Amino acid sequence: MRRRGFLLAAAGAGLTSACGSFTGTARGGRIAVDLAFAPTQGLSPYGDDGLLLSRLAVVDGLTRMDTDGVIHPALAAEWTRTTATTWEFTLRDARFQDGRRVTAEAVVGALRAAGRAKVTPRVLSDVRLTVRAAGERTVRITTGTADPLLPARLANPSLAVFSPAAFGKDGAVDPVGHATGPFTLVRLDGAVSATLDRFDGHWRGKAAARGVDVTFVADNNARANALRSGQIELAEFVPAAQALNLGDRARKVATVRTTTLYLNTRGGPLADPALRAAVRHHIDTSALAGSVYEGYAERATGLLGPGFAWADGQQLPVTGRARAATPRGQRLTLATYTNRAELPEVAAALQQQLRRAGFEVRLVVKDYARLESGALAGEYDAFLMSRSTALDTGDPVSYLASDFTSGGSFNVSQLSDPAVDAAVRKAAALDGTARQRAVLVAEAAILRTDAAVPVVHEEHLQGVGAGVRGVVLDPYERQFVGLETRAR
């Protein structure tokens, strides 16, 4: 709190240049980072907190995905597909941060724990894995049906490998000192901060930075101002409105992210398909990309954006939608969160549009951690969310399954539609161009229900301090701090 108080006072006095005493060198080779989202599950890897562990380079999986979506070896040095449903992964010589060796038995235990988690990781929502050791350094994984995406699936942070000492009797995972990444989590202070030290025994070699000091800051302008004043080296997701002030410290990153308005199909006024159609009909997204996002977005044409080159401009016609009814004062609660700078302003614009259409709209804007459980429980009629459409496997099928199928683990729209379920299942069973075509069919099936209204396809800005090198600008948002990240 003292650091943030000083920062705001300095920003108010017009301090915009970095003070030399706050460089990485002055910090003894450590770097300071402000992240936009605080942990909501105690840094359990099985939900979105797993991404925090990945962005801070705390965890490794059997495989890893680079910024082009290409899968590379990680804890597994190589792998072979022996049958349509069976794969064998050969482990490299590596150690956990607590000194134990990474063995096949340890990997099996970690993957089985993920499968038994109280909340199934989204990346496992459409597949069943059987895992066993086939030797000290060989892990054999069998899938219920043929799964050509298994190596990509294993790169997901939710399937990171932890030491046997990390697992408690209740299934909880303690990531402090028990992962394999370049940085060891040594302390987590709730939703306030975290401290990471370099893990000198990492299999890829020592990280360039000696450690990382993390503060979780939901206030978008506070993160940007901290970067400008030199209080930190890295700021996650700085607002577009600050781009001019930040200059070359605001790095633009293309994304596979779409801002979407999720509509509650199970309860409240929007359980009526005709009223969902009315919401979609009366929303005008054409001006939002240029105004609110200041050009760092484009009007959404579907759920999948231009980050998927094979889908860009190839969306199928959407047929069979309900005819829009005339709103007659139905009361809607529209919720969104503050952690992404543009969402509250977009929500306010949508609120005004829907009011003009004849709805009564109450706007709820809070930190994401205070909204997530309610959104998943269907407490809001509409939920505006910025969502990566390739977060789980680098492939959109997992996103479609988790967000829009009956058993989906992130089904904010509460959608239960047999045609959608069947279309997503079909896409999951295919490969190559046939899979891509099936994804487009599933997308059209989802849009037919008006469970989701795409708003914009985004770019985002990452804040990188002067003299910082080696930061990872990742369209898939799994990486930020990396092995080579350092400040002068």
Tab-separated table of C-alpha atoms in Angstrom:
chain	number	residue	atom	x	y	z
A	1	MET	CA	0.000	0.000	0.000
A	2	ARG	CA	2.882	2.411	0.694
A	3	ARG	CA	4.290	1.779	-2.782
A	4	ARG	CA	0.944	2.382	-4.468
A	5	GLY	CA	0.264	5.480	-2.388
A	6	PHE	CA	3.617	6.981	-3.406
A	7	LEU	CA	2.938	6.073	-7.010
A	8	LEU	CA	-0.393	7.855	-7.181
A	9	ALA	CA	1.000	10.934	-5.504
A	10	ALA	CA	3.919	10.999	-7.926
A	11	ALA	CA	1.621	10.518	-10.903
A	12	GLY	CA	-0.559	13.390	-9.706
A	13	ALA	CA	2.508	15.626	-9.489
A	14	GLY	CA	3.378	14.830	-13.123
A	15	LEU	CA	6.189	12.333	-12.603
A	16	THR	CA	6.308	10.322	-15.809
A	17	SER	CA	9.912	9.216	-16.185
A	18	ALA	CA	11.553	6.236	-14.568
A	19	CYS	CA	13.685	6.856	-11.515
A	20	GLY	CA	17.045	5.107	-11.777
A	21	SER	CA	16.827	3.794	-8.220
A	22	PHE	CA	13.991	1.501	-9.263
A	23	THR	CA	15.727	-0.311	-12.124
A	24	GLY	CA	16.194	-4.073	-12.137
A	25	THR	CA	19.888	-3.551	-11.428
A	26	ALA	CA	19.112	-1.543	-8.299
A	27	ARG	CA	16.750	-4.344	-7.259
A	28	GLY	CA	19.610	-6.802	-7.313
A	29	GLY	CA	18.572	-8.292	-10.628
A	30	ARG	CA	14.936	-8.774	-9.637
A	31	ILE	CA	12.025	-7.420	-11.681
A	32	ALA	CA	8.749	-5.941	-10.439
A	33	VAL	CA	5.512	-6.844	-12.219
A	34	ASP	CA	1.919	-5.673	-11.881
A	35	LEU	CA	-0.645	-8.251	-13.010
A	36	ALA	CA	-4.249	-7.379	-13.786
A	37	PHE	CA	-5.920	-10.407	-12.234
A	38	ALA	CA	-5.501	-11.606	-8.664
A	39	PRO	CA	-5.670	-15.294	-7.779
A	40	THR	CA	-9.202	-16.494	-7.109
A	41	GLN	CA	-8.341	-20.076	-6.145
A	42	GLY	CA	-5.127	-19.741	-4.152
A	43	LEU	CA	-3.055	-20.311	-7.321
A	44	SER	CA	-4.520	-23.732	-7.920
A	45	PRO	CA	-3.451	-24.785	-11.415
A	46	TYR	CA	-6.854	-26.254	-12.282
A	47	GLY	CA	-8.669	-23.002	-13.056
A	48	ASP	CA	-7.690	-19.634	-14.462
A	49	ASP	CA	-5.072	-19.268	-11.706
A	50	GLY	CA	-3.022	-21.772	-13.674
A	51	LEU	CA	-2.456	-19.035	-16.241
A	52	LEU	CA	-0.907	-16.826	-13.563
A	53	LEU	CA	1.574	-19.569	-12.763
A	54	SER	CA	2.335	-19.927	-16.469
A	55	ARG	CA	2.714	-16.180	-17.132
A	56	LEU	CA	5.185	-15.987	-14.257
A	57	ALA	CA	7.216	-18.969	-15.541
A	58	VAL	CA	6.578	-21.035	-12.400
A	59	VAL	CA	5.353	-24.216	-14.106
A	60	ASP	CA	6.229	-26.595	-16.917
A	61	GLY	CA	4.166	-29.283	-18.607
A	62	LEU	CA	5.234	-32.258	-20.642
A	63	THR	CA	5.048	-29.973	-23.672
A	64	ARG	CA	4.976	-26.214	-24.256
A	65	MET	CA	3.370	-23.949	-26.839
A	66	ASP	CA	5.284	-21.034	-28.358
A	67	THR	CA	3.892	-17.673	-29.415
A	68	ASP	CA	3.039	-19.045	-32.880
A	69	GLY	CA	0.972	-21.875	-31.397
A	70	VAL	CA	3.628	-24.504	-32.228
A	71	ILE	CA	4.098	-27.327	-29.712
A	72	HIS	CA	7.626	-28.088	-28.451
A	73	PRO	CA	9.170	-30.542	-25.989
A	74	ALA	CA	9.304	-29.463	-22.336
A	75	LEU	CA	9.560	-31.997	-19.501
A	76	ALA	CA	9.039	-34.600	-22.209
A	77	ALA	CA	12.049	-34.621	-24.508
A	78	GLU	CA	10.115	-36.501	-27.189
A	79	TRP	CA	6.909	-38.413	-27.805
A	80	THR	CA	5.500	-41.056	-30.122
A	81	ARG	CA	1.937	-41.917	-31.099
A	82	THR	CA	1.892	-45.707	-30.986
A	83	THR	CA	-1.809	-46.227	-31.824
A	84	ALA	CA	-4.761	-43.986	-32.646
A	85	THR	CA	-5.436	-43.541	-28.926
A	86	THR	CA	-2.061	-44.198	-27.246
A	87	TRP	CA	0.979	-41.950	-26.885
A	88	GLU	CA	4.317	-42.456	-25.133
A	89	PHE	CA	6.271	-39.509	-23.713
A	90	THR	CA	9.956	-39.853	-22.847
A	91	LEU	CA	11.026	-37.589	-19.985
A	92	ARG	CA	14.182	-35.515	-19.947
A	93	ASP	CA	16.448	-35.321	-16.900
A	94	ALA	CA	14.822	-32.635	-14.756
A	95	ARG	CA	14.163	-31.800	-11.126
A	96	PHE	CA	11.373	-30.262	-9.128
A	97	GLN	CA	12.043	-27.061	-7.241
A	98	ASP	CA	12.053	-29.075	-3.992
A	99	GLY	CA	14.976	-31.178	-5.263
A	100	ARG	CA	13.098	-34.344	-6.209
A	101	ARG	CA	13.679	-35.884	-9.631
A	102	VAL	CA	10.967	-35.705	-12.267
A	103	THR	CA	10.052	-39.350	-12.780
A	104	ALA	CA	7.307	-41.097	-14.695
A	105	GLU	CA	5.534	-41.940	-11.436
A	106	ALA	CA	5.576	-38.296	-10.392
A	107	VAL	CA	4.169	-37.203	-13.750
A	108	VAL	CA	1.468	-39.867	-13.581
A	109	GLY	CA	0.492	-38.689	-10.111
A	110	ALA	CA	0.253	-35.069	-11.225
A	111	LEU	CA	-1.881	-35.819	-14.286
A	112	ARG	CA	-4.170	-38.130	-12.350
A	113	ALA	CA	-4.636	-35.430	-9.710
A	114	ALA	CA	-5.751	-33.007	-12.428
A	115	GLY	CA	-8.291	-35.541	-13.622
A	116	ARG	CA	-9.657	-35.960	-10.072
A	117	ALA	CA	-9.849	-32.237	-9.321
A	118	LYS	CA	-13.098	-31.025	-7.762
A	119	VAL	CA	-13.570	-28.710	-10.728
A	120	THR	CA	-12.449	-30.420	-13.920
A	121	PRO	CA	-9.883	-28.328	-15.791
A	122	ARG	CA	-11.442	-26.984	-18.981
A	123	VAL	CA	-8.743	-28.621	-21.073
A	124	LEU	CA	-10.054	-32.023	-19.916
A	125	SER	CA	-13.728	-31.201	-20.452
A	126	ASP	CA	-13.885	-33.045	-23.789
A	127	VAL	CA	-11.425	-35.895	-23.282
A	128	ARG	CA	-10.766	-38.816	-20.929
A	129	LEU	CA	-7.132	-39.680	-20.185
A	130	THR	CA	-5.693	-42.886	-18.754
A	131	VAL	CA	-2.120	-42.345	-17.563
A	132	ARG	CA	0.478	-44.856	-16.374
A	133	ALA	CA	4.225	-45.241	-16.084
A	134	ALA	CA	5.863	-47.507	-18.670
A	135	GLY	CA	9.332	-47.260	-17.174
A	136	GLU	CA	11.203	-44.746	-15.023
A	137	ARG	CA	11.285	-42.144	-17.808
A	138	THR	CA	8.335	-43.167	-20.009
A	139	VAL	CA	4.736	-42.050	-19.522
A	140	ARG	CA	1.989	-43.782	-21.506
A	141	ILE	CA	-1.237	-41.833	-22.051
A	142	THR	CA	-4.348	-43.349	-23.589
A	143	THR	CA	-7.356	-41.298	-24.661
A	144	GLY	CA	-10.945	-42.547	-24.767
A	145	THR	CA	-11.171	-41.624	-28.443
A	146	ALA	CA	-8.527	-40.559	-30.926
A	147	ASP	CA	-7.198	-37.157	-29.859
A	148	PRO	CA	-4.731	-35.616	-32.312
A	149	LEU	CA	-4.420	-32.568	-30.038
A	150	LEU	CA	-3.007	-34.443	-27.041
A	151	PRO	CA	0.504	-32.871	-27.205
A	152	ALA	CA	-1.131	-29.417	-27.392
A	153	ARG	CA	-3.479	-30.323	-24.559
A	154	LEU	CA	-0.555	-31.292	-22.329
A	155	ALA	CA	0.965	-27.828	-22.815
A	156	ASN	CA	-1.981	-26.295	-20.951
A	157	PRO	CA	-1.018	-24.798	-17.553
A	158	SER	CA	-3.782	-26.828	-15.861
A	159	LEU	CA	-1.770	-29.963	-16.688
A	160	ALA	CA	1.516	-28.628	-15.310
A	161	VAL	CA	3.608	-31.185	-13.446
A	162	PHE	CA	4.084	-30.778	-9.685
A	163	SER	CA	6.140	-32.674	-7.135
A	164	PRO	CA	4.348	-35.397	-5.150
A	165	ALA	CA	4.837	-33.159	-2.095
A	166	ALA	CA	2.487	-30.564	-3.625
A	167	PHE	CA	-0.655	-32.661	-3.242
A	168	GLY	CA	-2.721	-32.639	-0.064
A	169	LYS	CA	-5.201	-35.250	1.103
A	170	ASP	CA	-8.128	-33.096	-0.019
A	171	GLY	CA	-6.821	-32.873	-3.584
A	172	ALA	CA	-5.551	-29.308	-3.181
A	173	VAL	CA	-2.258	-28.374	-4.838
A	174	ASP	CA	0.347	-26.288	-3.052
A	175	PRO	CA	2.460	-24.720	-5.809
A	176	VAL	CA	4.884	-23.024	-3.391
A	177	GLY	CA	8.279	-24.581	-4.113
A	178	HIS	CA	6.857	-27.671	-5.822
A	179	ALA	CA	6.817	-26.884	-9.569
A	180	THR	CA	9.556	-27.159	-12.215
A	181	GLY	CA	9.644	-23.736	-13.919
A	182	PRO	CA	12.479	-21.179	-14.070
A	183	PHE	CA	11.016	-19.315	-11.084
A	184	THR	CA	9.982	-20.746	-7.734
A	185	LEU	CA	6.933	-19.351	-5.980
A	186	VAL	CA	8.169	-18.736	-2.434
A	187	ARG	CA	5.305	-16.689	-1.001
A	188	LEU	CA	1.731	-15.775	-1.897
A	189	ASP	CA	0.058	-12.970	0.036
A	190	GLY	CA	-3.564	-13.702	-0.825
A	191	ALA	CA	-4.850	-11.474	-3.616
A	192	VAL	CA	-2.238	-8.785	-2.926
A	193	SER	CA	1.209	-9.972	-3.977
A	194	ALA	CA	3.531	-12.873	-4.662
A	195	THR	CA	7.291	-13.395	-4.428
A	196	LEU	CA	9.265	-15.596	-6.816
A	197	ASP	CA	12.936	-16.552	-6.699
A	198	ARG	CA	15.016	-17.951	-9.520
A	199	PHE	CA	15.203	-21.748	-9.635
A	200	ASP	CA	18.840	-22.398	-10.470
A	201	GLY	CA	18.209	-26.072	-11.238
A	202	HIS	CA	15.854	-25.521	-14.168
A	203	TRP	CA	16.422	-27.913	-17.057
A	204	ARG	CA	16.807	-25.064	-19.579
A	205	GLY	CA	19.362	-23.221	-17.433
A	206	LYS	CA	19.243	-20.235	-15.080
A	207	ALA	CA	16.772	-17.425	-15.717
A	208	ALA	CA	18.252	-14.002	-16.474
A	209	ALA	CA	16.408	-12.342	-13.570
A	210	ARG	CA	17.167	-13.300	-9.969
A	211	GLY	CA	13.513	-13.111	-9.008
A	212	VAL	CA	10.128	-11.566	-9.633
A	213	ASP	CA	8.110	-9.381	-7.248
A	214	VAL	CA	4.450	-9.428	-8.230
A	215	THR	CA	1.613	-7.136	-7.211
A	216	PHE	CA	-1.967	-7.856	-8.263
A	217	VAL	CA	-3.488	-4.522	-9.324
A	218	ALA	CA	-7.001	-4.435	-10.751
A	219	ASP	CA	-6.873	-0.674	-11.419
A	220	ASN	CA	-5.799	-0.342	-15.045
A	221	ASN	CA	-4.504	3.223	-14.802
A	222	ALA	CA	-2.582	2.399	-11.625
A	223	ARG	CA	-0.676	-0.330	-13.504
A	224	ALA	CA	0.132	2.055	-16.345
A	225	ASN	CA	1.167	4.849	-13.980
A	226	ALA	CA	3.410	2.482	-12.039
A	227	LEU	CA	5.191	1.648	-15.262
A	228	ARG	CA	5.537	5.303	-16.265
A	229	SER	CA	7.004	6.300	-12.907
A	230	GLY	CA	9.536	3.456	-12.895
A	231	GLN	CA	8.015	1.661	-9.914
A	232	ILE	CA	7.766	-1.555	-11.937
A	233	GLU	CA	9.334	-3.103	-15.019
A	234	LEU	CA	6.278	-4.877	-16.455
A	235	ALA	CA	2.553	-4.044	-16.425
A	236	GLU	CA	0.009	-6.479	-17.759
A	237	PHE	CA	-2.838	-5.276	-20.041
A	238	VAL	CA	-2.379	-1.521	-19.956
A	239	PRO	CA	-5.353	0.512	-21.258
A	240	ALA	CA	-5.454	1.776	-24.831
A	241	ALA	CA	-6.153	5.259	-23.480
A	242	GLN	CA	-2.629	5.268	-22.011
A	243	ALA	CA	-0.868	4.217	-25.216
A	244	LEU	CA	0.137	7.749	-26.194
A	245	ASN	CA	1.540	8.515	-22.737
A	246	LEU	CA	3.454	5.242	-22.571
A	247	GLY	CA	4.971	5.526	-26.035
A	248	ASP	CA	7.235	2.586	-26.860
A	249	ARG	CA	6.591	1.123	-23.413
A	250	ALA	CA	3.164	-0.001	-24.681
A	251	ARG	CA	3.727	-3.092	-26.817
A	252	LYS	CA	0.862	-4.133	-29.101
A	253	VAL	CA	0.076	-7.855	-29.201
A	254	ALA	CA	-2.275	-9.543	-31.661
A	255	THR	CA	-4.620	-11.919	-29.878
A	256	VAL	CA	-7.098	-14.730	-30.352
A	257	ARG	CA	-9.377	-12.864	-27.963
A	258	THR	CA	-12.973	-11.766	-28.507
A	259	THR	CA	-15.051	-9.521	-26.278
A	260	THR	CA	-18.456	-11.177	-26.114
A	261	LEU	CA	-21.768	-10.481	-24.400
A	262	TYR	CA	-22.924	-13.768	-22.848
A	263	LEU	CA	-26.718	-13.986	-22.379
A	264	ASN	CA	-28.374	-16.155	-19.711
A	265	THR	CA	-30.418	-18.774	-21.563
A	266	ARG	CA	-31.698	-20.585	-18.466
A	267	GLY	CA	-33.198	-17.977	-16.133
A	268	GLY	CA	-34.600	-14.452	-16.172
A	269	PRO	CA	-36.063	-12.559	-19.131
A	270	LEU	CA	-33.414	-13.754	-21.574
A	271	ALA	CA	-34.432	-17.373	-21.181
A	272	ASP	CA	-36.869	-16.294	-23.918
A	273	PRO	CA	-35.044	-16.715	-27.254
A	274	ALA	CA	-37.055	-13.854	-28.741
A	275	LEU	CA	-35.720	-11.433	-26.131
A	276	ARG	CA	-32.162	-12.669	-26.654
A	277	ALA	CA	-32.711	-11.985	-30.335
A	278	ALA	CA	-33.875	-8.499	-29.387
A	279	VAL	CA	-30.646	-7.884	-27.461
A	280	ARG	CA	-28.579	-8.993	-30.428
A	281	HIS	CA	-30.702	-6.954	-32.845
A	282	HIS	CA	-30.413	-3.695	-30.913
A	283	ILE	CA	-26.686	-3.848	-30.125
A	284	ASP	CA	-24.524	-1.791	-32.480
A	285	THR	CA	-20.846	-2.697	-32.145
A	286	SER	CA	-19.626	-0.866	-35.244
A	287	ALA	CA	-18.249	2.212	-33.449
A	288	LEU	CA	-16.805	0.554	-30.338
A	289	ALA	CA	-13.553	-0.688	-31.866
A	290	GLY	CA	-12.517	2.757	-33.007
A	291	SER	CA	-13.799	4.719	-30.013
A	292	VAL	CA	-13.451	2.749	-26.793
A	293	TYR	CA	-10.525	0.633	-28.027
A	294	GLU	CA	-8.921	3.530	-29.901
A	295	GLY	CA	-8.208	1.346	-32.902
A	296	TYR	CA	-6.769	-1.621	-30.960
A	297	ALA	CA	-9.704	-3.859	-31.929
A	298	GLU	CA	-12.052	-4.557	-34.807
A	299	ARG	CA	-15.775	-5.211	-34.968
A	300	ALA	CA	-16.467	-8.873	-34.297
A	301	THR	CA	-17.858	-10.932	-37.147
A	302	GLY	CA	-18.248	-14.093	-35.071
A	303	LEU	CA	-16.858	-15.876	-32.037
A	304	LEU	CA	-13.499	-16.511	-33.736
A	305	GLY	CA	-11.381	-13.582	-34.777
A	306	PRO	CA	-8.620	-12.931	-37.315
A	307	GLY	CA	-6.114	-14.696	-35.069
A	308	PHE	CA	-7.414	-17.866	-36.749
A	309	ALA	CA	-6.400	-17.269	-40.347
A	310	TRP	CA	-8.433	-20.254	-41.550
A	311	ALA	CA	-11.613	-18.819	-39.980
A	312	ASP	CA	-11.138	-15.176	-40.903
A	313	GLY	CA	-13.902	-14.214	-43.317
A	314	GLN	CA	-15.089	-17.830	-43.562
A	315	GLN	CA	-17.923	-17.771	-41.021
A	316	LEU	CA	-21.003	-19.654	-42.167
A	317	PRO	CA	-24.435	-18.032	-42.475
A	318	VAL	CA	-26.442	-18.259	-39.250
A	319	THR	CA	-29.954	-19.543	-39.866
A	320	GLY	CA	-32.892	-20.569	-37.697
A	321	ARG	CA	-32.633	-17.766	-35.152
A	322	ALA	CA	-35.682	-16.692	-33.170
A	323	ARG	CA	-37.451	-13.571	-34.378
A	324	ALA	CA	-36.717	-10.580	-32.160
A	325	ALA	CA	-39.518	-9.557	-29.814
A	326	THR	CA	-40.245	-5.970	-28.813
A	327	PRO	CA	-38.788	-5.207	-25.360
A	328	ARG	CA	-41.416	-3.897	-22.942
A	329	GLY	CA	-39.446	-2.764	-19.941
A	330	GLN	CA	-37.974	-6.154	-18.978
A	331	ARG	CA	-35.313	-5.678	-16.309
A	332	LEU	CA	-31.838	-6.942	-17.127
A	333	THR	CA	-28.693	-7.043	-15.020
A	334	LEU	CA	-25.593	-6.543	-17.149
A	335	ALA	CA	-22.289	-7.293	-15.415
A	336	THR	CA	-18.666	-6.831	-16.348
A	337	TYR	CA	-15.326	-6.359	-14.623
A	338	THR	CA	-12.757	-3.647	-14.124
A	339	ASN	CA	-9.585	-5.669	-14.736
A	340	ARG	CA	-9.680	-4.952	-18.457
A	341	ALA	CA	-9.788	-1.238	-18.973
A	342	GLU	CA	-12.234	-1.034	-21.855
A	343	LEU	CA	-14.969	-3.367	-20.574
A	344	PRO	CA	-16.774	-0.944	-18.220
A	345	GLU	CA	-16.993	1.665	-20.982
A	346	VAL	CA	-18.237	-0.897	-23.494
A	347	ALA	CA	-20.803	-2.129	-20.962
A	348	ALA	CA	-22.035	1.422	-20.395
A	349	ALA	CA	-22.479	1.889	-24.154
A	350	LEU	CA	-24.403	-1.394	-24.420
A	351	GLN	CA	-26.548	-0.388	-21.439
A	352	GLN	CA	-27.597	2.802	-23.227
A	353	GLN	CA	-28.358	0.940	-26.457
A	354	LEU	CA	-30.529	-1.617	-24.669
A	355	ARG	CA	-32.346	1.080	-22.728
A	356	ARG	CA	-33.196	2.836	-25.964
A	357	ALA	CA	-34.507	-0.493	-27.261
A	358	GLY	CA	-36.969	-0.730	-24.365
A	359	PHE	CA	-35.157	-2.762	-21.676
A	360	GLU	CA	-34.462	-1.564	-18.161
A	361	VAL	CA	-30.784	-2.282	-17.544
A	362	ARG	CA	-28.859	-2.279	-14.270
A	363	LEU	CA	-25.092	-2.244	-14.655
A	364	VAL	CA	-22.835	-4.142	-12.222
A	365	VAL	CA	-19.090	-3.446	-12.480
A	366	LYS	CA	-16.637	-5.057	-10.052
A	367	ASP	CA	-13.261	-6.730	-9.891
A	368	TYR	CA	-13.384	-10.050	-11.774
A	369	ALA	CA	-12.707	-12.108	-8.650
A	370	ARG	CA	-15.952	-10.770	-7.144
A	371	LEU	CA	-18.018	-11.633	-10.213
A	372	GLU	CA	-16.798	-15.008	-11.456
A	373	SER	CA	-18.771	-17.293	-9.141
A	374	GLY	CA	-21.982	-15.362	-9.736
A	375	ALA	CA	-21.478	-15.418	-13.488
A	376	LEU	CA	-20.939	-19.174	-13.501
A	377	ALA	CA	-24.033	-19.613	-11.312
A	378	GLY	CA	-26.209	-17.667	-13.753
A	379	GLU	CA	-26.849	-14.709	-11.456
A	380	TYR	CA	-26.656	-12.132	-14.278
A	381	ASP	CA	-28.821	-11.756	-17.363
A	382	ALA	CA	-25.866	-10.608	-19.431
A	383	PHE	CA	-22.144	-10.845	-18.777
A	384	LEU	CA	-19.635	-8.916	-20.868
A	385	MET	CA	-16.348	-10.770	-21.001
A	386	SER	CA	-13.058	-10.647	-22.847
A	387	ARG	CA	-12.323	-14.288	-23.665
A	388	SER	CA	-9.438	-16.030	-25.335
A	389	THR	CA	-10.845	-18.453	-27.884
A	390	ALA	CA	-7.717	-20.632	-27.961
A	391	LEU	CA	-6.678	-20.610	-24.346
A	392	ASP	CA	-6.856	-24.311	-23.590
A	393	THR	CA	-5.219	-26.128	-26.507
A	394	GLY	CA	-4.376	-23.426	-29.029
A	395	ASP	CA	-7.460	-24.773	-30.810
A	396	PRO	CA	-10.979	-23.338	-30.430
A	397	VAL	CA	-12.794	-26.614	-29.806
A	398	SER	CA	-11.972	-26.629	-26.089
A	399	TYR	CA	-13.280	-23.064	-25.811
A	400	LEU	CA	-16.525	-23.991	-27.556
A	401	ALA	CA	-16.921	-27.056	-25.336
A	402	SER	CA	-16.263	-25.275	-22.046
A	403	ASP	CA	-18.354	-22.169	-22.790
A	404	PHE	CA	-21.340	-23.478	-24.724
A	405	THR	CA	-22.006	-27.188	-24.180
A	406	SER	CA	-24.316	-28.696	-21.576
A	407	GLY	CA	-21.461	-30.043	-19.479
A	408	GLY	CA	-19.134	-27.117	-20.106
A	409	SER	CA	-17.117	-25.983	-17.104
A	410	PHE	CA	-17.324	-22.283	-18.075
A	411	ASN	CA	-20.876	-22.158	-19.406
A	412	VAL	CA	-21.743	-18.597	-18.359
A	413	SER	CA	-24.695	-18.552	-20.766
A	414	GLN	CA	-26.101	-21.691	-19.092
A	415	LEU	CA	-26.682	-23.028	-22.595
A	416	SER	CA	-28.084	-26.541	-23.021
A	417	ASP	CA	-28.765	-27.171	-26.682
A	418	PRO	CA	-28.519	-30.678	-28.199
A	419	ALA	CA	-27.608	-29.347	-31.641
A	420	VAL	CA	-24.729	-27.330	-30.194
A	421	ASP	CA	-23.523	-30.275	-28.119
A	422	ALA	CA	-23.548	-32.532	-31.172
A	423	ALA	CA	-21.744	-30.004	-33.366
A	424	VAL	CA	-18.958	-29.471	-30.828
A	425	ARG	CA	-18.566	-33.239	-30.278
A	426	LYS	CA	-18.222	-33.749	-34.022
A	427	ALA	CA	-15.546	-31.061	-34.289
A	428	ALA	CA	-13.614	-32.616	-31.408
A	429	ALA	CA	-13.438	-35.968	-33.209
A	430	LEU	CA	-11.958	-34.593	-36.430
A	431	ASP	CA	-8.567	-33.330	-37.530
A	432	GLY	CA	-7.099	-30.967	-40.107
A	433	THR	CA	-9.348	-29.059	-42.498
A	434	ALA	CA	-12.341	-31.246	-41.611
A	435	ARG	CA	-11.990	-30.110	-37.993
A	436	GLN	CA	-11.808	-26.483	-39.060
A	437	ARG	CA	-14.981	-26.816	-41.144
A	438	ALA	CA	-16.742	-28.512	-38.227
A	439	VAL	CA	-15.668	-25.681	-35.915
A	440	LEU	CA	-17.340	-23.175	-38.226
A	441	VAL	CA	-20.507	-25.297	-38.208
A	442	ALA	CA	-20.433	-25.376	-34.388
A	443	GLU	CA	-19.880	-21.618	-34.255
A	444	ALA	CA	-22.961	-21.052	-36.403
A	445	ALA	CA	-24.984	-23.422	-34.198
A	446	ILE	CA	-24.023	-21.424	-31.108
A	447	LEU	CA	-24.772	-18.062	-32.701
A	448	ARG	CA	-28.183	-19.411	-33.768
A	449	THR	CA	-29.167	-19.625	-30.085
A	450	ASP	CA	-28.168	-16.002	-29.360
A	451	ALA	CA	-26.470	-17.250	-26.198
A	452	ALA	CA	-23.537	-15.023	-27.110
A	453	VAL	CA	-23.262	-11.745	-28.992
A	454	PRO	CA	-19.698	-11.103	-30.244
A	455	VAL	CA	-18.675	-7.458	-29.804
A	456	VAL	CA	-15.047	-6.917	-30.885
A	457	HIS	CA	-11.931	-8.902	-31.734
A	458	GLU	CA	-9.129	-7.455	-29.626
A	459	GLU	CA	-5.518	-6.570	-29.647
A	460	HIS	CA	-3.979	-5.838	-26.289
A	461	LEU	CA	-1.165	-3.750	-24.907
A	462	GLN	CA	1.502	-5.032	-22.551
A	463	GLY	CA	3.536	-2.508	-20.585
A	464	VAL	CA	7.299	-3.018	-20.842
A	465	GLY	CA	9.674	-0.659	-19.046
A	466	ALA	CA	12.634	1.045	-20.676
A	467	GLY	CA	15.636	-1.263	-20.754
A	468	VAL	CA	13.629	-4.436	-20.170
A	469	ARG	CA	14.598	-7.311	-22.432
A	470	GLY	CA	13.245	-10.787	-23.052
A	471	VAL	CA	9.591	-10.219	-22.139
A	472	VAL	CA	7.335	-12.693	-23.965
A	473	LEU	CA	4.546	-11.039	-25.992
A	474	ASP	CA	2.232	-13.995	-26.401
A	475	PRO	CA	-1.009	-13.908	-28.432
A	476	TYR	CA	-2.158	-16.941	-26.443
A	477	GLU	CA	-1.550	-15.133	-23.125
A	478	ARG	CA	0.211	-18.064	-21.458
A	479	GLN	CA	3.587	-16.330	-21.215
A	480	PHE	CA	4.781	-12.944	-20.025
A	481	VAL	CA	7.849	-13.306	-17.801
A	482	GLY	CA	10.287	-15.704	-19.448
A	483	LEU	CA	13.647	-17.349	-19.014
A	484	GLU	CA	15.414	-14.386	-20.659
A	485	THR	CA	13.364	-11.544	-19.118
A	486	ARG	CA	15.661	-9.035	-17.446
A	487	ALA	CA	16.006	-5.336	-16.666
A	488	ARG	CA	19.216	-3.409	-17.164
